[in-house]
Every structure is written in structure tokens, then in C-alpha cells.
Short mmCIF file of C-alpha atoms in Angstrom, two decimals:
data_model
loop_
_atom_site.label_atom_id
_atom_site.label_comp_id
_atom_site.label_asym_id
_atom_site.label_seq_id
_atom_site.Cartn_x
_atom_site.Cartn_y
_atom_site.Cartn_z
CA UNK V 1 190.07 104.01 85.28
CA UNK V 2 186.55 105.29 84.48
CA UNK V 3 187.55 107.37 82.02
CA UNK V 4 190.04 104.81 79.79
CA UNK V 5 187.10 102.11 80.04
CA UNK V 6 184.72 104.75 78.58
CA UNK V 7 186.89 105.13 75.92
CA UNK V 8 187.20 101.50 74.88
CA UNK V 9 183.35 100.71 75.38
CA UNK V 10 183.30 99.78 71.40
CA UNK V 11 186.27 97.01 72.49
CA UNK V 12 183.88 96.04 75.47
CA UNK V 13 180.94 95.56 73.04
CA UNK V 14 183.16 93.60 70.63
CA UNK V 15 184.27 91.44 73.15
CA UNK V 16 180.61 90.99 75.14
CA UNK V 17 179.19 90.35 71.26
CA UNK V 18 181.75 87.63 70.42
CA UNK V 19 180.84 85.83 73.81
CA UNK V 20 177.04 86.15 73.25
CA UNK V 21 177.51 84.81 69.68
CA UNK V 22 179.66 82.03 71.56
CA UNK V 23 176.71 81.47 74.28
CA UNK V 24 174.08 81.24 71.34
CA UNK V 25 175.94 78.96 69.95
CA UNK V 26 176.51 76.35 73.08
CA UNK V 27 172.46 76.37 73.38
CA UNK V 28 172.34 75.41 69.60
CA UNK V 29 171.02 78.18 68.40
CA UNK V 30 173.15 79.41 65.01
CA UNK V 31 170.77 81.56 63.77
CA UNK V 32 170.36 83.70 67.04
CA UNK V 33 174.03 83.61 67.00
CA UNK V 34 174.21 85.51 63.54
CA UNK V 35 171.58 88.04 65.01
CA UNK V 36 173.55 88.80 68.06
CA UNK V 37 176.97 89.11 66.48
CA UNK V 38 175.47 91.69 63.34
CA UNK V 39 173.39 93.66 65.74
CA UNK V 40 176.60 93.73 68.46
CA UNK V 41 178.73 94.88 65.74
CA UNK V 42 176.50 97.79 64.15
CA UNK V 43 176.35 98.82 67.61
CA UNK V 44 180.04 99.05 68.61
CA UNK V 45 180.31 100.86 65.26
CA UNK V 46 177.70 103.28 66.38
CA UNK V 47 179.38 103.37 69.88
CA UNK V 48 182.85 104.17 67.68
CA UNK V 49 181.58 107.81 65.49
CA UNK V 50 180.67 109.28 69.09
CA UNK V 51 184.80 108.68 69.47
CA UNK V 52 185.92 110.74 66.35
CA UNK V 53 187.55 113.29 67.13
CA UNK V 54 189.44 112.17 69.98
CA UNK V 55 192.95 111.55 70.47
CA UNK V 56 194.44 110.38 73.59
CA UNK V 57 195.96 107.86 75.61
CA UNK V 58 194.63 105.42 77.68
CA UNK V 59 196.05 102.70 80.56
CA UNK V 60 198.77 104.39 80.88
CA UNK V 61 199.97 105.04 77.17
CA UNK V 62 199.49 101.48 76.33
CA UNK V 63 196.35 101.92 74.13
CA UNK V 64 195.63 104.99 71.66
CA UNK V 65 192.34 106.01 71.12
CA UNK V 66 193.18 108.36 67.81
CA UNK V 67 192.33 109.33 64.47
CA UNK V 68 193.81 105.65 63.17
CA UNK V 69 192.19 102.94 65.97
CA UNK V 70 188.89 105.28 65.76
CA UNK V 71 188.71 104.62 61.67
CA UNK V 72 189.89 100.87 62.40
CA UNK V 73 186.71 100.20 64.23
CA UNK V 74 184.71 102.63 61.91
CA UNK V 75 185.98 99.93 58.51
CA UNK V 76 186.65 96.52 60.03
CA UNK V 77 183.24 96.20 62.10
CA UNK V 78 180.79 96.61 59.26
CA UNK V 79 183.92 94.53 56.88
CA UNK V 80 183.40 92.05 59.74
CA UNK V 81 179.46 92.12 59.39
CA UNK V 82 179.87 91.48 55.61
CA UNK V 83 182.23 88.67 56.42
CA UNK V 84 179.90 87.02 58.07
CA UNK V 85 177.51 87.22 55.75
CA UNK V 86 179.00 85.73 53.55
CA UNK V 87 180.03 83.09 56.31
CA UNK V 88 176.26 82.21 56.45
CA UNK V 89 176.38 81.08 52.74
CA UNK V 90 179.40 78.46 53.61
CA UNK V 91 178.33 77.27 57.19
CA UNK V 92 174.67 77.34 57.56
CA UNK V 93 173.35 74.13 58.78
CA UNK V 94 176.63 72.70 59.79
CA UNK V 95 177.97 72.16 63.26
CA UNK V 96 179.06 74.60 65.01
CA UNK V 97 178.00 77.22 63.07
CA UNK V 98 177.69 79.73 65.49
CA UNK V 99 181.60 79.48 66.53
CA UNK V 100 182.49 80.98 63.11
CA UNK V 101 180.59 83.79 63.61
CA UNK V 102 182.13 84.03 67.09
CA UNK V 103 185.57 83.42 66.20
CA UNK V 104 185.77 85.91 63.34
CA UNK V 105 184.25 88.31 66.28
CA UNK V 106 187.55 87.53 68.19
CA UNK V 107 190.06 87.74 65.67
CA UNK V 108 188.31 91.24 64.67
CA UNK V 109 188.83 92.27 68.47
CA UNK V 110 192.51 91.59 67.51
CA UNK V 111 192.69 93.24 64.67
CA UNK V 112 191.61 96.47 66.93
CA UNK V 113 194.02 95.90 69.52
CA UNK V 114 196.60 95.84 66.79
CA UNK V 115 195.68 99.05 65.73
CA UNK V 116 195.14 100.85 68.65
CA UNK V 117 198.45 99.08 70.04
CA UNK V 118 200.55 102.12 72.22
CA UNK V 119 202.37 99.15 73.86
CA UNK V 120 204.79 96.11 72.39
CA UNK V 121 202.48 94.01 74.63
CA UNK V 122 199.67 94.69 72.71
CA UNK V 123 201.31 94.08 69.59
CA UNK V 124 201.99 90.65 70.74
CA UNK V 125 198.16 89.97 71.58
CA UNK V 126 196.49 91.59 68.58
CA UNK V 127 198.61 89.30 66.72
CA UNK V 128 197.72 85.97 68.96
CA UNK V 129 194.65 86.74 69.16
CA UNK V 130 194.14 87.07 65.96
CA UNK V 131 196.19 84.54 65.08
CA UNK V 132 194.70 81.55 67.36
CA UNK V 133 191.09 82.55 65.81
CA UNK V 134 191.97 82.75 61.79
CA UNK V 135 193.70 79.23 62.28
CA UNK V 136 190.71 77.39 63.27
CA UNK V 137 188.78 79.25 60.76
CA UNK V 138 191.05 77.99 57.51
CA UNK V 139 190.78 74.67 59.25
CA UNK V 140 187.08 74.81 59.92
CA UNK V 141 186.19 72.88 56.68
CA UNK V 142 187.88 69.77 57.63
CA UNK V 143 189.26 68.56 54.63
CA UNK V 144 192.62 67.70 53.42
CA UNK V 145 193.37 70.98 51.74
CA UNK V 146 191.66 73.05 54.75
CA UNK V 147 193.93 71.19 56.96
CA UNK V 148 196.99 71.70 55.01
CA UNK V 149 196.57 75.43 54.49
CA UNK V 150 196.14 75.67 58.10
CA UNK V 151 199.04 73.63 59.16
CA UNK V 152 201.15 76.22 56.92
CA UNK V 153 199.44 79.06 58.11
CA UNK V 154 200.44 77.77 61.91
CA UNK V 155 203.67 76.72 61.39
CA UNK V 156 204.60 80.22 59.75
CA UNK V 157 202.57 82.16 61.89
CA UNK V 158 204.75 80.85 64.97
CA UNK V 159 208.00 80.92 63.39
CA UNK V 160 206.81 84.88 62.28
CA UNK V 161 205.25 86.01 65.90
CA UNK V 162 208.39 84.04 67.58
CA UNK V 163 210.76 86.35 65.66
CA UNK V 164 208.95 89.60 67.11
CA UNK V 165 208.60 88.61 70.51
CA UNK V 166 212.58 87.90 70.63
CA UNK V 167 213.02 91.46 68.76
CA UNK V 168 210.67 93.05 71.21
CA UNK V 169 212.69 92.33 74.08
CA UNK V 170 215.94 94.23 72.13
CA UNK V 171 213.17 97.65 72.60
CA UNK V 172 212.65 96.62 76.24
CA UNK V 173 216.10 96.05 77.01
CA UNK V 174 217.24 99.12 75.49
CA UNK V 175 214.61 101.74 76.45
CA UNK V 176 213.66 100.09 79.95
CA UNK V 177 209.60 100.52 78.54
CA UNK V 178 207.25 98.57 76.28
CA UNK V 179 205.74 101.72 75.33
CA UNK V 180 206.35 102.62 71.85
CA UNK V 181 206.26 105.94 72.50
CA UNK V 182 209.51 105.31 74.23
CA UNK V 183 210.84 104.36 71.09
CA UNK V 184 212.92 108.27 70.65
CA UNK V 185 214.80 107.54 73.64
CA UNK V 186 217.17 105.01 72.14
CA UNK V 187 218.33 106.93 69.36
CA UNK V 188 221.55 106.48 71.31
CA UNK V 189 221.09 102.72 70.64
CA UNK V 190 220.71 102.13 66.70
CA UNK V 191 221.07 98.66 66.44
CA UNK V 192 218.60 97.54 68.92
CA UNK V 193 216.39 100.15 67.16
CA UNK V 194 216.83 98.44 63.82
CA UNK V 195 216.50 94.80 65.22
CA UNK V 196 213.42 95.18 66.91
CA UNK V 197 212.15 97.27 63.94
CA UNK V 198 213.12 94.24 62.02
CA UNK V 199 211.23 91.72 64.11
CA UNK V 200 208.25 93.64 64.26
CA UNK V 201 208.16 93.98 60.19
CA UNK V 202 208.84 89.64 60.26
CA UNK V 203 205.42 89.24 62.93
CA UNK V 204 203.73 91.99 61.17
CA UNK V 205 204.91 91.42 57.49
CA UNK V 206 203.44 87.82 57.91
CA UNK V 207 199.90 89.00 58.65
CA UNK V 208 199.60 91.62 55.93
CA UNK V 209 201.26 89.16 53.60
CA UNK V 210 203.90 91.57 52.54
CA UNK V 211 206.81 89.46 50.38
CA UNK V 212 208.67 87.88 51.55
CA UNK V 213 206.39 87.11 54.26
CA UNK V 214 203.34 86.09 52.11
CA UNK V 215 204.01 82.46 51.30
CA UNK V 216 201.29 81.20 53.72
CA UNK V 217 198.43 83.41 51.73
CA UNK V 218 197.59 81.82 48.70
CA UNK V 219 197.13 78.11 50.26
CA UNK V 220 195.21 79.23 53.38
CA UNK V 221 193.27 81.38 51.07
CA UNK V 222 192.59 78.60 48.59
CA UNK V 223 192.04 76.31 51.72
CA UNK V 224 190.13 77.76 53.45
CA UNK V 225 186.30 78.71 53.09
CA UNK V 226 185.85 81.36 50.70
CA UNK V 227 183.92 84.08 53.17
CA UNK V 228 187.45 83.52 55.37
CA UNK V 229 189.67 83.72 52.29
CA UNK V 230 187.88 87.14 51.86
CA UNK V 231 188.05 87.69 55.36
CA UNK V 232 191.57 86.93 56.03
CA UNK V 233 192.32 89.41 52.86
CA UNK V 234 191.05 92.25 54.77
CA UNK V 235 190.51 92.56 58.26
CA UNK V 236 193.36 91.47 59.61
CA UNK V 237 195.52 92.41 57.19
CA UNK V 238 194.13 96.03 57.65
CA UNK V 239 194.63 95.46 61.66
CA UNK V 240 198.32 94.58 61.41
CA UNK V 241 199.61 97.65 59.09
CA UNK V 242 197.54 100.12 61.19
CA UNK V 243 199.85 98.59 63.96
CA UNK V 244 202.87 99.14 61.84
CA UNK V 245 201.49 102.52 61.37
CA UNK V 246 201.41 103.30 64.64
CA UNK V 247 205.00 101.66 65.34
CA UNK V 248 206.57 104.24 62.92
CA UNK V 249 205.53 106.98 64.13
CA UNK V 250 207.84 106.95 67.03
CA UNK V 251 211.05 105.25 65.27
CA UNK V 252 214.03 108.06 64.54
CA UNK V 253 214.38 108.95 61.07
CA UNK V 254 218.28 107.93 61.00
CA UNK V 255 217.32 103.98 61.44
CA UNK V 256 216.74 104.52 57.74
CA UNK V 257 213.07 102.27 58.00
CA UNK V 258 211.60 104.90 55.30
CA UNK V 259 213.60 102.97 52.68
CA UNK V 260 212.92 99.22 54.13
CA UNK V 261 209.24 100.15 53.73
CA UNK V 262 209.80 101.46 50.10
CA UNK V 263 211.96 98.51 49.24
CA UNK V 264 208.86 96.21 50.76
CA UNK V 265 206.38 98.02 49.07
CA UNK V 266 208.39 97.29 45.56
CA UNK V 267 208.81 93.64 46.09
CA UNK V 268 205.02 93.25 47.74
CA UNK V 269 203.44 94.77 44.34
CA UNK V 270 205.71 93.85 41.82
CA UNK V 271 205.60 89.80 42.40
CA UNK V 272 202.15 90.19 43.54
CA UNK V 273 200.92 90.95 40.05
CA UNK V 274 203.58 89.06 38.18
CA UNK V 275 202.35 86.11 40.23
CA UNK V 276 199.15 86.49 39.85
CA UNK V 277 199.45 86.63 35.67
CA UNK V 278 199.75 83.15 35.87
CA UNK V 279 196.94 81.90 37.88
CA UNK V 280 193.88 80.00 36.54
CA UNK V 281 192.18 79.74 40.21
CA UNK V 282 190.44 83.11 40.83
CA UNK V 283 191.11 82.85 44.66
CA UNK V 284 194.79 82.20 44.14
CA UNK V 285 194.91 85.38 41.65
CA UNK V 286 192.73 87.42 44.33
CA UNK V 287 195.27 86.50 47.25
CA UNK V 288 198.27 87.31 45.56
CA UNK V 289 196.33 90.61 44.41
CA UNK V 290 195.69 91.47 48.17
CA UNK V 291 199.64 90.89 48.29
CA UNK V 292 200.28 93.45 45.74
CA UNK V 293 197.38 96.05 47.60
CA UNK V 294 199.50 95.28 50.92
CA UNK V 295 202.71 97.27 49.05
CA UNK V 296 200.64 100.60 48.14
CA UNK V 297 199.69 101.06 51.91
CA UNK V 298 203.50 100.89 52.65
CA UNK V 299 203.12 103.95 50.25
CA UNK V 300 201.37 105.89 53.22
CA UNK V 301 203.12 103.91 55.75
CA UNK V 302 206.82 105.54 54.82
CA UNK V 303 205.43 109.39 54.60
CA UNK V 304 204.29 109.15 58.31
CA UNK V 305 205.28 111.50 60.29
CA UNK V 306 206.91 113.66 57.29
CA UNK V 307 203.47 114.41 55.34
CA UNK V 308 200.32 115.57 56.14
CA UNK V 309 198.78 113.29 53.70
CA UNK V 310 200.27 110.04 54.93
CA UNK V 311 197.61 109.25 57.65
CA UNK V 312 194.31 109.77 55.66
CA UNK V 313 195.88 108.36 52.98
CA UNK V 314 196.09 104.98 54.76
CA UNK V 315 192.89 105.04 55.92
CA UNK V 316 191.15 105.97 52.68
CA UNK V 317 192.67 103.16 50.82
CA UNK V 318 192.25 100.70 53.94
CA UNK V 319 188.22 101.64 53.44
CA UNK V 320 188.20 101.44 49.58
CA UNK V 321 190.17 98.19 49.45
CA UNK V 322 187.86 96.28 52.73
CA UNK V 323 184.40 97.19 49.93
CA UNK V 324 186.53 96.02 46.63
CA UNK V 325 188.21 93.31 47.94
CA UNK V 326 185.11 91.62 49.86
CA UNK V 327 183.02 92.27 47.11
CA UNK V 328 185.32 90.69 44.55
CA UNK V 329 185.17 87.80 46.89
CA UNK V 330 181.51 87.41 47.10
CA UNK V 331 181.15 87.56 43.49
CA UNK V 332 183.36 84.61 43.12
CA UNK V 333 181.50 82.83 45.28
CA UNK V 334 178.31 82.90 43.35
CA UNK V 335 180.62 82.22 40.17
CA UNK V 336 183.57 79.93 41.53
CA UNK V 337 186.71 79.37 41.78
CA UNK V 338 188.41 78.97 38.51
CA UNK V 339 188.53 81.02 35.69
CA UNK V 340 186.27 78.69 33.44
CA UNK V 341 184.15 79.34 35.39
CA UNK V 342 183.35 83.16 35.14
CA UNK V 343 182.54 82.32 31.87
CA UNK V 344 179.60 84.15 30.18
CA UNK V 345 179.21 85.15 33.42
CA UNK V 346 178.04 88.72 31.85
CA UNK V 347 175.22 87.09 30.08
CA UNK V 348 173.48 84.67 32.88
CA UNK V 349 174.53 87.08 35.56
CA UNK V 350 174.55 91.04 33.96
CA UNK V 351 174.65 92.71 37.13
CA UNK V 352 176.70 90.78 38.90
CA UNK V 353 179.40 90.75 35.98
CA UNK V 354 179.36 94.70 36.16
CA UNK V 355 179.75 94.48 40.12
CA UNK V 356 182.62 92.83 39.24
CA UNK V 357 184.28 94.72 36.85
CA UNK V 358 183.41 97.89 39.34
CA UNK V 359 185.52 96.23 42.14
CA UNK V 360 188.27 94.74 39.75
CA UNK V 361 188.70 98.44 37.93
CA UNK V 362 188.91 100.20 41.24
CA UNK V 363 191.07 97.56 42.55
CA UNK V 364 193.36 99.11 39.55
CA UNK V 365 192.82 102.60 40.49
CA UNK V 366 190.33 103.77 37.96
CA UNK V 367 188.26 107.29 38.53
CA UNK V 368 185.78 107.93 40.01
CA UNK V 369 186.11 104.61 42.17
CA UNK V 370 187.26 104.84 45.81
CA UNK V 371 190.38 102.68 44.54
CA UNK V 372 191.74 105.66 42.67
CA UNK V 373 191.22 108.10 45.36
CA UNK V 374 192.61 105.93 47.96
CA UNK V 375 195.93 105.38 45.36
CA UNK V 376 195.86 108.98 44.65
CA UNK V 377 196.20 110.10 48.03
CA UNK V 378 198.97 107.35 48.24
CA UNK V 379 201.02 108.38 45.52
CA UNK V 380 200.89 112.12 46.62
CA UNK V 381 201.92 110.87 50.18
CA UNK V 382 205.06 109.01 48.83
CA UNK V 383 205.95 112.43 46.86
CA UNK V 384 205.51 114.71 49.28
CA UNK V 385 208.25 112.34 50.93
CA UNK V 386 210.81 112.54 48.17
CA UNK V 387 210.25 109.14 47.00
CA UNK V 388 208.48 110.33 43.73
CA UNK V 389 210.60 106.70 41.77
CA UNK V 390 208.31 104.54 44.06
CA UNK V 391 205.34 106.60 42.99
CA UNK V 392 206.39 105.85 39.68
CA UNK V 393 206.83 102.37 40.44
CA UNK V 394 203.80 101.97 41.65
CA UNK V 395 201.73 103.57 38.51
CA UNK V 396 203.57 101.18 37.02
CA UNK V 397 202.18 98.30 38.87
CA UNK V 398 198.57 99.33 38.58
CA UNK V 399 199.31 99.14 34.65
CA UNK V 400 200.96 95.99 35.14
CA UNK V 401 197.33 95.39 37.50
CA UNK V 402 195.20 95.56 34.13
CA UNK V 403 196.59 92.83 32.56
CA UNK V 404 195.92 90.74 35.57
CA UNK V 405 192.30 91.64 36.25
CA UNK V 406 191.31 91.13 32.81
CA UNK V 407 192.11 87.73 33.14
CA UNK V 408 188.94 87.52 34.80
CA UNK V 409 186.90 90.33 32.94
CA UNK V 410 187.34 89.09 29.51
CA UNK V 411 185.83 84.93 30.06
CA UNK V 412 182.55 86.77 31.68
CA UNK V 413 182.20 87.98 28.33
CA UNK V 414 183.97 86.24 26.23
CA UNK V 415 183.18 82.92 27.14
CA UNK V 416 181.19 80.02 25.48
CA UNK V 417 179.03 78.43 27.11
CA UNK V 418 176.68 80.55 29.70
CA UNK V 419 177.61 80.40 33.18
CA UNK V 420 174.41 79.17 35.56
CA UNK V 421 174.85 80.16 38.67
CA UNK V 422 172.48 80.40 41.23
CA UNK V 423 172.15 83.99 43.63
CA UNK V 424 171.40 83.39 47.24
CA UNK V 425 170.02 86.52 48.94
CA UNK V 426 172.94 87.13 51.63
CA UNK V 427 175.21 86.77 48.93
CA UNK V 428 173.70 89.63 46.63
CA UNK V 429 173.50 91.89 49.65
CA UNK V 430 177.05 91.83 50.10
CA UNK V 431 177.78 92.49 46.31
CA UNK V 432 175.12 95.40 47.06
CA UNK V 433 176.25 97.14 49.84
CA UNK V 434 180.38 96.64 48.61
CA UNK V 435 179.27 98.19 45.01
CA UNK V 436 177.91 101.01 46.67
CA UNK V 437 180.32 101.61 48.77
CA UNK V 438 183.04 101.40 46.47
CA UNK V 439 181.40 104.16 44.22
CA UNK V 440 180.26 106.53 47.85
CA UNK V 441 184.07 106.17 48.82
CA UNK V 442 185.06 107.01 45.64
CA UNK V 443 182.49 109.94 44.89
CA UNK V 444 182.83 111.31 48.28
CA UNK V 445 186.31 111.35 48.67
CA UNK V 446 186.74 112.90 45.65
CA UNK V 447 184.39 116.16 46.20
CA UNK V 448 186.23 116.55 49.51
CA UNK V 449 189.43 116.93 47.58
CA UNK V 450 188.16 119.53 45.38
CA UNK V 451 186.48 121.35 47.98
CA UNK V 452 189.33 121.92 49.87
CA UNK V 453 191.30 122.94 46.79
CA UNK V 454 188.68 125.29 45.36
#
């Protein structure tokens, strides 16, 4: 018992953070609450490198502590800490501030059990847990559209992780263990295989907002806050396709889930991107963007266990897209929402209009950004798999990507009339640190690549 709680001491720090945020917050005290949950964090994350390496088991097979949950903690703790960040802009000085900094601890903590997740069980409580925590956080705003948004995102959450639990139990029933390492013994037993497989793509599907499951995204995202529109886009999204990661590793080849994923990936970034040509509300066109990302990780997802490449590919891409995708967030929120107004955005705001393009080109999959790498490694997964047409597809899609981020890139400098926007300090060190690491990703990546192949 020692041993398996020495190996989840980052979990314990999570979870002791998120209740001394919580605490902080109960004396009234929001701004020690922000302190406790960035320096908790950056210490779990600390507490995480001394884990690389490792690859094991713990609780009896129930949690992994591997290459994948390691680099979950090692990308969604400091996404988390830019989150919040950004969280300060929207919540400072109203009540209950400190419970948003606690709750998007929690939901983080879920979005590690997910991808650590050896057991159905903990499937099931990544995604509550999770779950409970993002719904009062698109709700936090109390409005009308807040509310809506969150009412959807409820209402299909529990339709989504109702579905899974029911196709859990065909795993259980069939294989006698929740462990999905027990998966291999029912290859006497297809169709329970393939209905629980099934299920767990509905419950899982939902959270990465993969089509068809993505109908909740653009409303909670356009409900909600923006720092939880940006935060919903990545961290748990991130969390519930490492868990589908780790799922597929153990399902037998024959259940044919190689070409459910491709078809998925297809449908996820092809409406994606034809969806988001139309939009004229940046966080609308950014959420159904994230939808289209979702389908290139199914990319890596379908070469696991059959390439080499499939695992780092996954988490390559999963740290490029947490930098672009938060730091296309937080420059719309010192722009705004709509399309009008990013205009002349590249004239009262120079810097921030190049962050900008930076994170919308490597969003495409332009060199020498960590975007390309990360799709690089993607595409060569798929191939090495024999599905060179959805590698194909996919380049496609990223063409099909340009027209759709140029939507915003040509009003910054296009546009009339200058755009005045103001810069508040939190909000330019999140733009900061994202730029940077979307070009370190990108740069580093890149010369490990040639090393190896010089």
C-alpha cells in the first residue's frame, strides 16, 4: 500500500490543493485561494517528472502509472494553472471566487483519473468527477445563456455517462473483472466486446466532443465564461481520449474498433471545419475547431498497439494543442467574441495579433510550430497502420482548416476601424507563456526527430 500511494503522491497533492483552494475560499480569502491552487499545482507537476520513466500498476491493476498518465499530469497541471489565470480575469471580485479555482482543481483531478484509468470504475469517476465540476463552472455566470448551456451540457452529459455505465456492465458480465486489462479474455465473446466498446466511445465521445457526440460544445462554450470555454476545450477533453487510449490498448483487433475510430476521426474533422466556415462568433468557430482537433488524435488513437509512433504521437499533439488552443482563447478575450471585433486588431494590438496568427497557423499544422510536429507524428502513425486514405483525409482537412482560421486573421488586418482593447497583465502572461510554448514544442520536437534520424 506504501508503495501505490507513493506513486500517486502528484494525485494526493492535486486533491489536498483543490481542498486548500476550497478552505481559502470559505474564510473569504480569493486571492490566497489563487496562490494556493498555482503553487499546489507547479508542485504536483514537479512531484510528476520524478515519475517519468515508470510504468507499472498500482491498487491492484486498477490505476496505471505509465508513459501516458505520467505526460497527462506533466500537460494538464500547468494547462490548468493557465486556466486559471485566465479565470482571475472573469471572476475576480465576485462571490465565490475562490470555488472556481477549486472546482477547475477537481475536475483536473478527473481528468487524471481518466487517464490513468486501469479499471472501468475509474472510467466512471474521471468522468463524474469531472463532469459534476465543469457543470457548475458553465453555470457559474448566472445568466440566462450560462444557465442554458449548462442545462444542455447536464442533460447530455447524463444521457452520455448513463449509456457507458449500462455498456460497462456487458465487460463485467462477460470477463467476470472491471479491469481493462481483462479485456483479451473475451475474445470468445465479440458482441459484448463491441457493446461495451460502444458505450464507452458514447460517455467518452461526449467529453472530447467527437461528432456525433459534440452537440453540447458550442453552447456551453459560448455560455459559459470564456477562461472555462478554453478550459473545457482542453483539459478534459485531453483527460477523456487518454482514457480511450488506454481502453484500446487491451481490445482484440477482430472487434474491428480501428475502423470506428477512423470513421470518427472523418466525421469529427470534416464537420468541424465545415461548421465552423460559417460562424461569425469567434468562440463558436474555436469550439467547433477543438471538435475538428478531437478527430486527428483518433489518428494516434487507431495505430495503438500496431505502431511505435502511435503513443508519442498522442501526447505530442495533446501538448501542442493545450498551448494553441488556450492561447487562442486568451487572445479572444482581450479582443472578444465576434469577429467585428478582431478588427484592426493588428494595428492597436501588434503583438498580440501575431500571437494569434502563431496559435491559429499551428492550429493548421504549419512548420516549425508544435502543431505540425504533433500532426506529423499523427499522420505517420495512421500510415504506419495502413490507413494512409485517412492520412490523406486529414491533410485535407488542415487545408480545408486555412480557410477557416483566416476568417479571423484577415479583419485583424483588414479591418476599419482600430480595435481598442485594453491588456490586463494575467491575460498577457498567458498569451506569453502559450506563444512560447507553442514555438519550444514545435522547435524541440522537431530536432529530436532529426536527431534520431541522422
Amino acid at each position: 500500500m506504501g508503495r501505490d500511494l507513493a506513486l500517486i503522491i502528484p494525485e494526493i497533492a492535486v486533491l489536498l490543493t483543490a481542498v486548500g483552494a476550497l478552505i481559502a475560499e470559505m474564510l473569504r480569502q480569493p486571492r490566497i485561494s489563487l496562490i494556493i491552487a498555482v503553487i499546489g499545482l507547479v508542485v504536483a507537476t514537479g512531484l510528476a517528472l520524478r515519475l517519468l520513466g515508470t510504468d507499472t500498476t498500482i491498487f491492484g491493476g486498477s490505476f496505471r502509472i505509465d508513459t501516458l498518465s505520467i505526460w497527462a499530469k506533466l500537460i494538464l497541471l500547468p494547462a490548468t494553472v493557465l486556466a486559471m489565470l485566465l479565470a482571475r480575469v472573469d471572476v475576480r471580485g465576485s462571490a465565490r471566487e475562490g470555488t472556481v479555482y477549486s472546482l477547475l482543481i477537481f475536475s483536473t483531478l478527473g481528468a487524471l483519473v481518466l487517464a490513468g484509468a486501469g479499471d472501468t470504475m475509474f472510467l466512471v469517476l474521471g468522468t463524474l468527477l469531472t463532469g459534476l465540476a465543469t457543470f457548475a463552472l458553465v453555470a457559474y455566470p448566472d445568466t440566462d445563456p450560462a444557465t442554458e448551456a449548462a442545462m444542455k451540457f447536464f442533460v447530455f452529459a447524463s444521457v452520455t455517462t448513463s449509456i457507458m455505465i449500462f455498456g460497462l456492465s456487458y465487460w463485467f458480465g462477460a470477463s467476470g473483472s472491471t479491469l481493462i486489462a481483462d479485456l483479451p479474455a473475451m475474445d470468445a465473446m465479440p458482441l459484448a466486446v463491441i457493446l461495451g466498446f460502444v458505450a464507452v466511445v458514447v460517455g467518452l465521445g461526449y467529453k472530447a466532443s467527437l461528432v456525433p457526440f459534440h452537440f453540447w460544445a458550442p453552447d456551453a462554450y459560448e455560455g459559459a465564461p470564456l477562461s472555462i470555454a478554453a478550459y473545457l476545450s482542453v483539459v478534459p477533453k485531453i483527460g477523456a481520449l487518454f482514457a480511450l487510449t488506454q481502453v484500446v490498448r487491451h481490445l482484440p483487433p477482430e472487434t474491428g474498433w480501428a475502423a470506428v475510430m477512423a470513421g470518427l476521426a472523418v466525421l469529427s474533422m470534416t464537420y468541424g471545419y465545415l461548421a465552423a466556415l460559417v460562424q461569425d462568433n469567434v468562440i463558436r468557430l474555436l469550439a467547433y475547431s477543438s471538435i475538428a482537433q478531437s478527430g486527428y488524435f483518433l489518428l494516434g488513437i487507431l495505430a495503438v498497439g500496431s505502431s511505435e509512433l502511435a503513443l508519442p504521437s498522442i501526447i505530442l499533439f495533446a501538448a501542442a494543442y493545450a498551448a494553441m488552443n488556450l492561447g487562442a482563447f486568451a487572445v479572444a478575450a482581450i479582443a472578444g467574441r465576434t469577429l467585428n471585433d478582431f478588427s484592426g486588431l493588428g494595428r492597436s494590438r501588434p503583438l498580440i495579433a501575431i500571437a494569434m496568427v502563431v496559435f491559429l497557423l499551428s492550429l493548421v499544422g504549419i512548420p516549425p510550430l508544435a502543431g505540425f510536429v504533433g500532426k506529423f507524428l499523427l499522420f505517420a502513425a495512421a500510415i504506419d497502420v495502413q490507413f494512409t486514405w485517412l492520412a490523406v483525409v486529414a491533410i485535407i482537412n488542415s487545408a480545408l482548416s486555412l480557410a477557416v482560421y483566416l476568417r479571423i486573421v484577415v479583419p485583424m488586418y483588414r479591418g476599419g476601424d482600430s480595435a481598442s482593447v485594453e491588456l490586463d497583465a494575467w491575460l498577457g502572461f498567458v498569451v506569453f507563456a502559450t506563444v512560447a510554448a507553442t514555438f519550444i514544442i514545435g522547435l524541440g520536437a522537431q530536432f529530436m526527430i532529426v536527431r534520431d534520424i541522422v
